[in-house]
mmCIF file of C-alpha atoms in Angstrom:
data_model
loop_
_atom_site.group_PDB
_atom_site.id
_atom_site.type_symbol
_atom_site.label_atom_id
_atom_site.label_comp_id
_atom_site.label_asym_id
_atom_site.label_seq_id
_atom_site.Cartn_x
_atom_site.Cartn_y
_atom_site.Cartn_z
ATOM 1 C CA UNK A 1 9.866 26.412 -52.109
ATOM 2 C CA UNK A 2 6.249 26.823 -53.052
ATOM 3 C CA UNK A 3 5.692 24.628 -50.017
ATOM 4 C CA UNK A 4 7.304 27.029 -47.585
ATOM 5 C CA UNK A 5 5.627 29.817 -45.695
ATOM 6 C CA UNK A 6 7.660 32.570 -44.058
ATOM 7 C CA UNK A 7 6.478 34.837 -41.288
ATOM 8 C CA UNK A 8 8.184 36.696 -38.481
ATOM 9 C CA UNK A 9 11.508 35.489 -39.852
ATOM 10 C CA UNK A 10 10.496 31.851 -39.463
ATOM 11 C CA UNK A 11 9.960 29.333 -42.203
ATOM 12 C CA UNK A 12 7.807 26.256 -41.964
ATOM 13 C CA UNK A 13 7.749 23.314 -44.332
ATOM 14 C CA UNK A 14 4.010 23.180 -44.883
ATOM 15 C CA UNK A 15 3.971 19.798 -46.598
ATOM 16 C CA UNK A 16 5.985 18.146 -43.868
ATOM 17 C CA UNK A 17 3.856 19.721 -41.146
ATOM 18 C CA UNK A 18 0.686 18.539 -42.849
ATOM 19 C CA UNK A 19 2.084 15.008 -43.257
ATOM 20 C CA UNK A 20 2.958 14.787 -39.544
ATOM 21 C CA UNK A 21 -0.449 16.060 -38.509
ATOM 22 C CA UNK A 22 -2.272 13.615 -40.755
ATOM 23 C CA UNK A 23 -0.234 10.710 -39.383
ATOM 24 C CA UNK A 24 -1.215 11.688 -35.836
ATOM 25 C CA UNK A 25 -4.874 12.110 -36.834
ATOM 26 C CA UNK A 26 -4.970 8.647 -38.424
ATOM 27 C CA UNK A 27 -3.390 7.088 -35.335
ATOM 28 C CA UNK A 28 -5.798 8.950 -33.027
ATOM 29 C CA UNK A 29 -8.699 7.632 -35.073
ATOM 30 C CA UNK A 30 -7.418 4.060 -34.731
ATOM 31 C CA UNK A 31 -6.940 4.591 -31.003
ATOM 32 C CA UNK A 32 -10.513 5.858 -30.703
ATOM 33 C CA UNK A 33 -11.829 2.820 -32.575
ATOM 34 C CA UNK A 34 -10.098 0.522 -30.091
ATOM 35 C CA UNK A 35 -11.375 2.585 -27.149
ATOM 36 C CA UNK A 36 -14.894 2.129 -28.559
ATOM 37 C CA UNK A 37 -14.291 -1.628 -28.898
ATOM 38 C CA UNK A 38 -13.257 -1.807 -25.229
ATOM 39 C CA UNK A 39 -16.402 0.075 -24.245
ATOM 40 C CA UNK A 40 -18.448 -2.441 -26.229
ATOM 41 C CA UNK A 41 -16.830 -5.429 -24.509
ATOM 42 C CA UNK A 42 -17.734 -3.889 -21.146
ATOM 43 C CA UNK A 43 -21.307 -3.270 -22.330
ATOM 44 C CA UNK A 44 -21.533 -6.912 -23.402
ATOM 45 C CA UNK A 45 -20.124 -8.022 -20.041
ATOM 46 C CA UNK A 46 -22.696 -5.917 -18.225
ATOM 47 C CA UNK A 47 -25.451 -7.385 -20.416
ATOM 48 C CA UNK A 48 -24.272 -10.858 -19.386
ATOM 49 C CA UNK A 49 -24.619 -9.909 -15.715
ATOM 50 C CA UNK A 50 -21.022 -9.192 -14.731
ATOM 51 C CA UNK A 51 -20.158 -6.352 -12.347
ATOM 52 C CA UNK A 52 -17.957 -4.263 -14.644
ATOM 53 C CA UNK A 53 -16.537 -2.149 -11.823
ATOM 54 C CA UNK A 54 -15.167 -5.303 -10.170
ATOM 55 C CA UNK A 55 -13.898 -6.541 -13.548
ATOM 56 C CA UNK A 56 -11.996 -3.260 -14.009
ATOM 57 C CA UNK A 57 -10.406 -3.745 -10.589
ATOM 58 C CA UNK A 58 -9.448 -7.326 -11.551
ATOM 59 C CA UNK A 59 -7.830 -6.090 -14.791
ATOM 60 C CA UNK A 60 -5.867 -3.497 -12.827
ATOM 61 C CA UNK A 61 -4.750 -6.121 -10.289
ATOM 62 C CA UNK A 62 -3.663 -8.571 -13.021
ATOM 63 C CA UNK A 63 -1.093 -6.014 -14.201
ATOM 64 C CA UNK A 64 0.827 -6.508 -10.937
ATOM 65 C CA UNK A 65 2.758 -9.657 -10.096
ATOM 66 C CA UNK A 66 1.330 -11.901 -7.383
ATOM 67 C CA UNK A 67 3.900 -11.045 -4.695
ATOM 68 C CA UNK A 68 3.426 -7.308 -5.184
ATOM 69 C CA UNK A 69 -0.343 -7.653 -5.088
ATOM 70 C CA UNK A 70 -0.313 -9.808 -1.960
ATOM 71 C CA UNK A 71 1.984 -7.397 -0.152
ATOM 72 C CA UNK A 72 -0.264 -4.457 -1.027
ATOM 73 C CA UNK A 73 -3.306 -6.344 0.218
ATOM 74 C CA UNK A 74 -1.552 -7.261 3.445
ATOM 75 C CA UNK A 75 -0.755 -3.595 4.188
ATOM 76 C CA UNK A 76 -4.278 -2.543 3.304
ATOM 77 C CA UNK A 77 -5.739 -5.208 5.623
ATOM 78 C CA UNK A 78 -3.413 -4.038 8.377
ATOM 79 C CA UNK A 79 -4.600 -0.449 8.039
ATOM 80 C CA UNK A 80 -8.239 -1.503 7.828
ATOM 81 C CA UNK A 81 -7.827 -3.495 11.049
ATOM 82 C CA UNK A 82 -6.120 -0.524 12.731
ATOM 83 C CA UNK A 83 -9.106 1.660 11.817
ATOM 84 C CA UNK A 84 -11.717 -0.948 12.709
ATOM 85 C CA UNK A 85 -12.963 -1.227 9.129
ATOM 86 C CA UNK A 86 -14.451 -4.647 8.603
ATOM 87 C CA UNK B 1 0.185 -0.081 23.251
ATOM 88 C CA UNK B 2 -3.552 -0.437 23.216
ATOM 89 C CA UNK B 3 -3.350 1.781 20.206
ATOM 90 C CA UNK B 4 -1.126 -0.557 18.186
ATOM 91 C CA UNK B 5 -2.248 -3.370 15.941
ATOM 92 C CA UNK B 6 0.163 -6.098 14.884
ATOM 93 C CA UNK B 7 -0.280 -8.359 11.906
ATOM 94 C CA UNK B 8 2.088 -10.239 9.633
ATOM 95 C CA UNK B 9 4.955 -8.998 11.786
ATOM 96 C CA UNK B 10 4.046 -5.342 11.181
ATOM 97 C CA UNK B 11 2.847 -2.817 13.679
ATOM 98 C CA UNK B 12 0.798 0.243 12.909
ATOM 99 C CA UNK B 13 0.130 3.168 15.192
ATOM 100 C CA UNK B 14 -3.623 3.271 14.800
ATOM 101 C CA UNK B 15 -4.123 6.657 16.426
ATOM 102 C CA UNK B 16 -1.475 8.322 14.309
ATOM 103 C CA UNK B 17 -2.859 6.737 11.135
ATOM 104 C CA UNK B 18 -6.363 7.912 11.981
ATOM 105 C CA UNK B 19 -5.120 11.444 12.732
ATOM 106 C CA UNK B 20 -3.334 11.654 9.370
ATOM 107 C CA UNK B 21 -6.373 10.365 7.496
ATOM 108 C CA UNK B 22 -8.717 12.803 9.228
ATOM 109 C CA UNK B 23 -6.408 15.715 8.390
ATOM 110 C CA UNK B 24 -6.460 14.740 4.723
ATOM 111 C CA UNK B 25 -10.223 14.301 4.762
ATOM 112 C CA UNK B 26 -10.751 17.746 6.262
ATOM 113 C CA UNK B 27 -8.440 19.329 3.674
ATOM 114 C CA UNK B 28 -10.180 17.457 0.843
ATOM 115 C CA UNK B 29 -13.506 18.761 2.094
ATOM 116 C CA UNK B 30 -12.204 22.357 2.092
ATOM 117 C CA UNK B 31 -10.791 21.818 -1.402
ATOM 118 C CA UNK B 32 -14.158 20.537 -2.591
ATOM 119 C CA UNK B 33 -15.910 23.582 -1.122
ATOM 120 C CA UNK B 34 -13.611 25.886 -3.104
ATOM 121 C CA UNK B 35 -14.080 23.822 -6.264
ATOM 122 C CA UNK B 36 -17.840 24.252 -5.793
ATOM 123 C CA UNK B 37 -17.350 28.011 -5.313
ATOM 124 C CA UNK B 38 -15.425 28.201 -8.602
ATOM 125 C CA UNK B 39 -18.217 26.305 -10.349
ATOM 126 C CA UNK B 40 -20.711 28.810 -8.951
ATOM 127 C CA UNK B 41 -18.712 31.813 -10.211
ATOM 128 C CA UNK B 42 -18.734 30.274 -13.701
ATOM 129 C CA UNK B 43 -22.476 29.639 -13.450
ATOM 130 C CA UNK B 44 -22.975 33.273 -12.486
ATOM 131 C CA UNK B 45 -20.765 34.397 -15.395
ATOM 132 C CA UNK B 46 -22.786 32.274 -17.784
ATOM 133 C CA UNK B 47 -25.993 33.728 -16.378
ATOM 134 C CA UNK B 48 -24.629 37.219 -17.063
ATOM 135 C CA UNK B 49 -24.012 36.265 -20.701
ATOM 136 C CA UNK B 50 -20.275 35.572 -20.724
ATOM 137 C CA UNK B 51 -18.834 32.736 -22.803
ATOM 138 C CA UNK B 52 -17.297 30.651 -20.018
ATOM 139 C CA UNK B 53 -15.200 28.555 -22.395
ATOM 140 C CA UNK B 54 -13.456 31.707 -23.648
ATOM 141 C CA UNK B 55 -13.081 32.927 -20.058
ATOM 142 C CA UNK B 56 -11.369 29.656 -19.124
ATOM 143 C CA UNK B 57 -8.951 30.166 -22.025
ATOM 144 C CA UNK B 58 -8.269 33.727 -20.850
ATOM 145 C CA UNK B 59 -7.542 32.499 -17.312
ATOM 146 C CA UNK B 60 -5.141 29.911 -18.720
ATOM 147 C CA UNK B 61 -3.413 32.559 -20.893
ATOM 148 C CA UNK B 62 -3.060 35.007 -17.974
ATOM 149 C CA UNK B 63 -0.854 32.437 -16.185
ATOM 150 C CA UNK B 64 1.822 32.973 -18.856
ATOM 151 C CA UNK B 65 3.879 36.132 -19.194
ATOM 152 C CA UNK B 66 3.178 38.368 -22.179
ATOM 153 C CA UNK B 67 6.358 37.539 -24.139
ATOM 154 C CA UNK B 68 5.781 33.784 -23.769
ATOM 155 C CA UNK B 69 2.169 34.120 -24.833
ATOM 156 C CA UNK B 70 2.958 36.276 -27.838
ATOM 157 C CA UNK B 71 5.647 33.860 -29.001
ATOM 158 C CA UNK B 72 3.266 30.911 -28.730
ATOM 159 C CA UNK B 73 0.612 32.791 -30.688
ATOM 160 C CA UNK B 74 3.148 33.720 -33.397
ATOM 161 C CA UNK B 75 4.110 30.060 -33.904
ATOM 162 C CA UNK B 76 0.477 28.999 -33.923
ATOM 163 C CA UNK B 77 -0.366 31.654 -36.525
ATOM 164 C CA UNK B 78 2.586 30.510 -38.626
ATOM 165 C CA UNK B 79 1.376 26.905 -38.585
ATOM 166 C CA UNK B 80 -2.214 27.942 -39.296
ATOM 167 C CA UNK B 81 -1.014 29.953 -42.311
ATOM 168 C CA UNK B 82 1.072 26.990 -43.517
ATOM 169 C CA UNK B 83 -2.036 24.789 -43.381
ATOM 170 C CA UNK B 84 -4.345 27.369 -44.900
ATOM 171 C CA UNK B 85 -6.447 27.659 -41.745
ATOM 172 C CA UNK B 86 -8.019 31.064 -41.601
ATOM 173 C CA UNK C 1 -19.336 53.405 -21.099
ATOM 174 C CA UNK C 2 -15.581 53.917 -20.989
ATOM 175 C CA UNK C 3 -15.597 50.452 -19.542
ATOM 176 C CA UNK C 4 -17.181 48.830 -22.598
ATOM 177 C CA UNK C 5 -15.367 47.490 -25.595
ATOM 178 C CA UNK C 6 -17.186 46.823 -28.855
ATOM 179 C CA UNK C 7 -15.962 44.566 -31.622
ATOM 180 C CA UNK C 8 -17.673 42.513 -34.305
ATOM 181 C CA UNK C 9 -21.009 43.917 -33.128
ATOM 182 C CA UNK C 10 -20.516 42.552 -29.612
ATOM 183 C CA UNK C 11 -20.055 44.510 -26.448
ATOM 184 C CA UNK C 12 -18.350 43.283 -23.351
ATOM 185 C CA UNK C 13 -18.413 44.835 -19.915
ATOM 186 C CA UNK C 14 -14.679 44.874 -19.278
ATOM 187 C CA UNK C 15 -14.872 45.669 -15.587
ATOM 188 C CA UNK C 16 -17.358 42.919 -14.888
ATOM 189 C CA UNK C 17 -15.302 40.413 -16.890
ATOM 190 C CA UNK C 18 -12.155 41.370 -15.004
ATOM 191 C CA UNK C 19 -13.935 41.075 -11.641
ATOM 192 C CA UNK C 20 -15.195 37.563 -12.482
ATOM 193 C CA UNK C 21 -11.759 36.452 -13.635
ATOM 194 C CA UNK C 22 -10.053 37.795 -10.538
ATOM 195 C CA UNK C 23 -12.574 36.014 -8.299
ATOM 196 C CA UNK C 24 -11.810 32.726 -10.056
ATOM 197 C CA UNK C 25 -8.067 33.322 -9.861
ATOM 198 C CA UNK C 26 -8.225 33.995 -6.117
ATOM 199 C CA UNK C 27 -10.274 30.833 -5.560
ATOM 200 C CA UNK C 28 -7.904 28.788 -7.708
ATOM 201 C CA UNK C 29 -5.008 30.050 -5.651
ATOM 202 C CA UNK C 30 -6.736 29.012 -2.422
ATOM 203 C CA UNK C 31 -7.485 25.610 -3.950
ATOM 204 C CA UNK C 32 -3.837 25.196 -4.907
ATOM 205 C CA UNK C 33 -2.740 26.079 -1.371
ATOM 206 C CA UNK C 34 -4.966 23.331 0.022
ATOM 207 C CA UNK C 35 -3.734 20.853 -2.603
ATOM 208 C CA UNK C 36 -0.181 21.664 -1.479
ATOM 209 C CA UNK C 37 -1.205 21.150 2.151
ATOM 210 C CA UNK C 38 -2.594 17.709 1.288
ATOM 211 C CA UNK C 39 0.658 16.838 -0.493
ATOM 212 C CA UNK C 40 2.561 17.876 2.630
ATOM 213 C CA UNK C 41 0.444 15.691 4.907
ATOM 214 C CA UNK C 42 1.193 12.718 2.642
ATOM 215 C CA UNK C 43 4.918 13.589 2.672
ATOM 216 C CA UNK C 44 4.804 13.698 6.473
ATOM 217 C CA UNK C 45 2.955 10.363 6.553
ATOM 218 C CA UNK C 46 5.591 8.817 4.310
ATOM 219 C CA UNK C 47 8.339 10.232 6.506
ATOM 220 C CA UNK C 48 6.669 8.542 9.497
ATOM 221 C CA UNK C 49 6.784 5.204 7.665
ATOM 222 C CA UNK C 50 3.216 4.862 6.382
ATOM 223 C CA UNK C 51 2.483 3.377 2.970
ATOM 224 C CA UNK C 52 0.763 6.367 1.350
ATOM 225 C CA UNK C 53 -0.652 4.330 -1.536
ATOM 226 C CA UNK C 54 -2.530 2.136 0.940
ATOM 227 C CA UNK C 55 -3.630 5.234 2.882
ATOM 228 C CA UNK C 56 -5.068 6.703 -0.330
ATOM 229 C CA UNK C 57 -7.022 3.484 -0.869
ATOM 230 C CA UNK C 58 -8.296 3.648 2.722
ATOM 231 C CA UNK C 59 -9.456 7.258 2.214
ATOM 232 C CA UNK C 60 -11.257 6.240 -0.982
ATOM 233 C CA UNK C 61 -12.919 3.281 0.821
ATOM 234 C CA UNK C 62 -14.032 5.445 3.765
ATOM 235 C CA UNK C 63 -16.169 7.489 1.356
ATOM 236 C CA UNK C 64 -18.426 4.455 0.853
ATOM 237 C CA UNK C 65 -20.753 3.109 3.503
ATOM 238 C CA UNK C 66 -19.856 -0.214 5.107
ATOM 239 C CA UNK C 67 -22.544 -2.299 3.374
ATOM 240 C CA UNK C 68 -21.594 -0.972 -0.066
ATOM 241 C CA UNK C 69 -17.911 -1.593 0.573
ATOM 242 C CA UNK C 70 -18.489 -5.122 1.876
ATOM 243 C CA UNK C 71 -20.641 -6.022 -1.125
ATOM 244 C CA UNK C 72 -18.006 -4.740 -3.537
ATOM 245 C CA UNK C 73 -15.317 -6.720 -1.761
ATOM 246 C CA UNK C 74 -17.460 -9.885 -1.853
ATOM 247 C CA UNK C 75 -17.885 -9.605 -5.646
ATOM 248 C CA UNK C 76 -14.200 -8.901 -6.108
ATOM 249 C CA UNK C 77 -13.275 -11.947 -4.009
ATOM 250 C CA UNK C 78 -15.702 -14.062 -6.043
ATOM 251 C CA UNK C 79 -14.063 -12.986 -9.312
ATOM 252 C CA UNK C 80 -10.574 -13.469 -7.912
ATOM 253 C CA UNK C 81 -11.503 -17.002 -6.850
ATOM 254 C CA UNK C 82 -12.991 -17.706 -10.294
ATOM 255 C CA UNK C 83 -9.710 -16.660 -11.892
ATOM 256 C CA UNK C 84 -7.511 -18.459 -9.386
ATOM 257 C CA UNK C 85 -6.002 -15.211 -8.083
ATOM 258 C CA UNK C 86 -4.841 -15.727 -4.547
ATOM 259 C CA UNK D 1 -20.225 -26.971 -14.038
ATOM 260 C CA UNK D 2 -16.522 -27.490 -13.308
ATOM 261 C CA UNK D 3 -16.179 -23.975 -14.661
ATOM 262 C CA UNK D 4 -18.469 -22.403 -12.109
ATOM 263 C CA UNK D 5 -17.492 -21.066 -8.744
ATOM 264 C CA UNK D 6 -20.077 -20.453 -6.038
ATOM 265 C CA UNK D 7 -19.634 -18.189 -3.067
ATOM 266 C CA UNK D 8 -21.962 -16.139 -0.927
ATOM 267 C CA UNK D 9 -24.870 -17.602 -2.909
ATOM 268 C CA UNK D 10 -23.521 -16.189 -6.190
ATOM 269 C CA UNK D 11 -22.229 -18.132 -9.146
ATOM 270 C CA UNK D 12 -19.772 -16.891 -11.693
ATOM 271 C CA UNK D 13 -18.988 -18.460 -15.059
ATOM 272 C CA UNK D 14 -15.208 -18.475 -14.712
ATOM 273 C CA UNK D 15 -14.468 -19.301 -18.352
ATOM 274 C CA UNK D 16 -16.689 -16.523 -19.645
ATOM 275 C CA UNK D 17 -15.228 -14.003 -17.181
ATOM 276 C CA UNK D 18 -11.696 -14.964 -18.184
ATOM 277 C CA UNK D 19 -12.567 -14.676 -21.905
ATOM 278 C CA UNK D 20 -14.003 -11.168 -21.430
ATOM 279 C CA UNK D 21 -10.982 -10.043 -19.425
ATOM 280 C CA UNK D 22 -8.531 -11.386 -21.976
ATOM 281 C CA UNK D 23 -10.396 -9.609 -24.784
ATOM 282 C CA UNK D 24 -10.121 -6.312 -22.904
ATOM 283 C CA UNK D 25 -6.440 -6.903 -22.121
ATOM 284 C CA UNK D 26 -5.649 -7.579 -25.796
ATOM 285 C CA UNK D 27 -7.492 -4.418 -26.858
ATOM 286 C CA UNK D 28 -5.757 -2.362 -24.157
ATOM 287 C CA UNK D 29 -2.428 -3.641 -25.424
ATOM 288 C CA UNK D 30 -3.283 -2.598 -28.988
ATOM 289 C CA UNK D 31 -4.399 0.808 -27.695
ATOM 290 C CA UNK D 32 -1.125 1.232 -25.846
ATOM 291 C CA UNK D 33 0.847 0.343 -28.997
ATOM 292 C CA UNK D 34 -0.957 3.098 -30.902
ATOM 293 C CA UNK D 35 -0.440 5.564 -28.054
ATOM 294 C CA UNK D 36 3.283 4.759 -28.233
ATOM 295 C CA UNK D 37 3.212 5.286 -32.025
ATOM 296 C CA UNK D 38 1.659 8.732 -31.536
ATOM 297 C CA UNK D 39 4.352 9.595 -28.997
ATOM 298 C CA UNK D 40 6.984 8.561 -31.533
ATOM 299 C CA UNK D 41 5.506 10.760 -34.276
ATOM 300 C CA UNK D 42 5.667 13.721 -31.893
ATOM 301 C CA UNK D 43 9.278 12.875 -30.981
ATOM 302 C CA UNK D 44 10.113 12.759 -34.685
ATOM 303 C CA UNK D 45 8.357 16.107 -35.231
ATOM 304 C CA UNK D 46 10.334 17.648 -32.378
ATOM 305 C CA UNK D 47 13.546 16.251 -33.841
ATOM 306 C CA UNK D 48 12.672 17.936 -37.142
ATOM 307 C CA UNK D 49 12.309 21.262 -35.345
ATOM 308 C CA UNK D 50 8.534 21.611 -35.021
ATOM 309 C CA UNK D 51 6.973 23.091 -31.895
ATOM 310 C CA UNK D 52 4.916 20.100 -30.751
ATOM 311 C CA UNK D 53 2.811 22.125 -28.324
ATOM 312 C CA UNK D 54 1.608 24.322 -31.203
ATOM 313 C CA UNK D 55 1.036 21.211 -33.338
ATOM 314 C CA UNK D 56 -1.168 19.732 -30.593
ATOM 315 C CA UNK D 57 -3.193 22.951 -30.562
ATOM 316 C CA UNK D 58 -3.535 22.785 -34.368
ATOM 317 C CA UNK D 59 -4.763 19.165 -34.158
ATOM 318 C CA UNK D 60 -7.310 20.187 -31.546
ATOM 319 C CA UNK D 61 -8.472 23.135 -33.679
ATOM 320 C CA UNK D 62 -8.813 20.975 -36.815
ATOM 321 C CA UNK D 63 -11.489 18.905 -35.016
ATOM 322 C CA UNK D 64 -13.794 21.939 -35.099
ATOM 323 C CA UNK D 65 -15.385 23.280 -38.257
ATOM 324 C CA UNK D 66 -14.129 26.627 -39.585
ATOM 325 C CA UNK D 67 -17.178 28.690 -38.594
ATOM 326 C CA UNK D 68 -17.110 27.353 -35.026
ATOM 327 C CA UNK D 69 -13.384 27.995 -34.739
ATOM 328 C CA UNK D 70 -13.634 31.522 -36.112
ATOM 329 C CA UNK D 71 -16.479 32.399 -33.763
ATOM 330 C CA UNK D 72 -14.516 31.122 -30.762
ATOM 331 C CA UNK D 73 -11.484 33.144 -31.815
ATOM 332 C CA UNK D 74 -13.591 36.285 -32.253
ATOM 333 C CA UNK D 75 -14.959 36.007 -28.709
ATOM 334 C CA UNK D 76 -11.502 35.316 -27.330
ATOM 335 C CA UNK D 77 -10.085 38.368 -29.134
ATOM 336 C CA UNK D 78 -12.942 40.475 -27.782
ATOM 337 C CA UNK D 79 -12.202 39.387 -24.205
ATOM 338 C CA UNK D 80 -8.455 39.898 -24.672
ATOM 339 C CA UNK D 81 -9.107 43.428 -25.934
ATOM 340 C CA UNK D 82 -11.425 44.113 -22.979
ATOM 341 C CA UNK D 83 -8.645 43.072 -20.605
ATOM 342 C CA UNK D 84 -5.896 44.862 -22.473
ATOM 343 C CA UNK D 85 -4.085 41.629 -23.367
ATOM 344 C CA UNK D 86 -2.108 42.154 -26.520
#
């Protein structure tokens, strides 16, 4: 009970709340570490001479299956042709 | 017909496509102008000495009705008390 | 002076603050109206049979000049070839 | 050399490009796993009866030091008072 705080007729289990919050904070820290690692890989790529913007597009395209990707490209080419974009 | 382009068995009405795209582009331009106006109002506020971060919070809070806002603040205060955040 | 509120040794010109906030709110409303208009144009496009995802890509590409766009596409094609993506 | 692809007078080290991309994809997968874990903690919190929106605000506030947080709240309270927001 020492762990409970009451206010405006509501009670909150302080220990449980704190435990949840600390779990989220630890996970967010891990997520940030990985985000930093990804940034570093891109920096390394850039240092090696790769065009990282194109690499990001490639990574996005690889998430789609080949048929889906080819269909999307076909429609895009059709629209480009219609608009005279070479 | 001169306006239609066919490719991979699909046909696209070039004129209609172009008209749609130009409508969107005009609207996006107007939207950008207003976004720039908003930025300018905040710059002016800052120049007058207002804390624009707090003003942004106020604007966000004003979108809620009073009862909703007060309830949210009560819960937040309860959690802060539970965690010893003064 | 009736318009000024003092607290924790700070003074705020209430009327000026309110005027700034209302200017921002009006502009945000106008911006939202235009955003809704854009959404409607896309809905109309979709209803006419256009692939709105491809149209969005086209609009994004039209913001670049032709030389820039062609160079980007050449690099992308080079990377796709390197990875065997057809 | 078998690993190099030439096009439009540019050469790309296919193996190196593929290795970089696969490193990023592995890291992105790990990041997604953690993002899913965070989502699960919030779902669990909600199931226990916590107001997750308030918890998110608490987590955001805990990133600031106490003095900074208190100063921000003082300004916000000042503006609320100026606007008659109780």
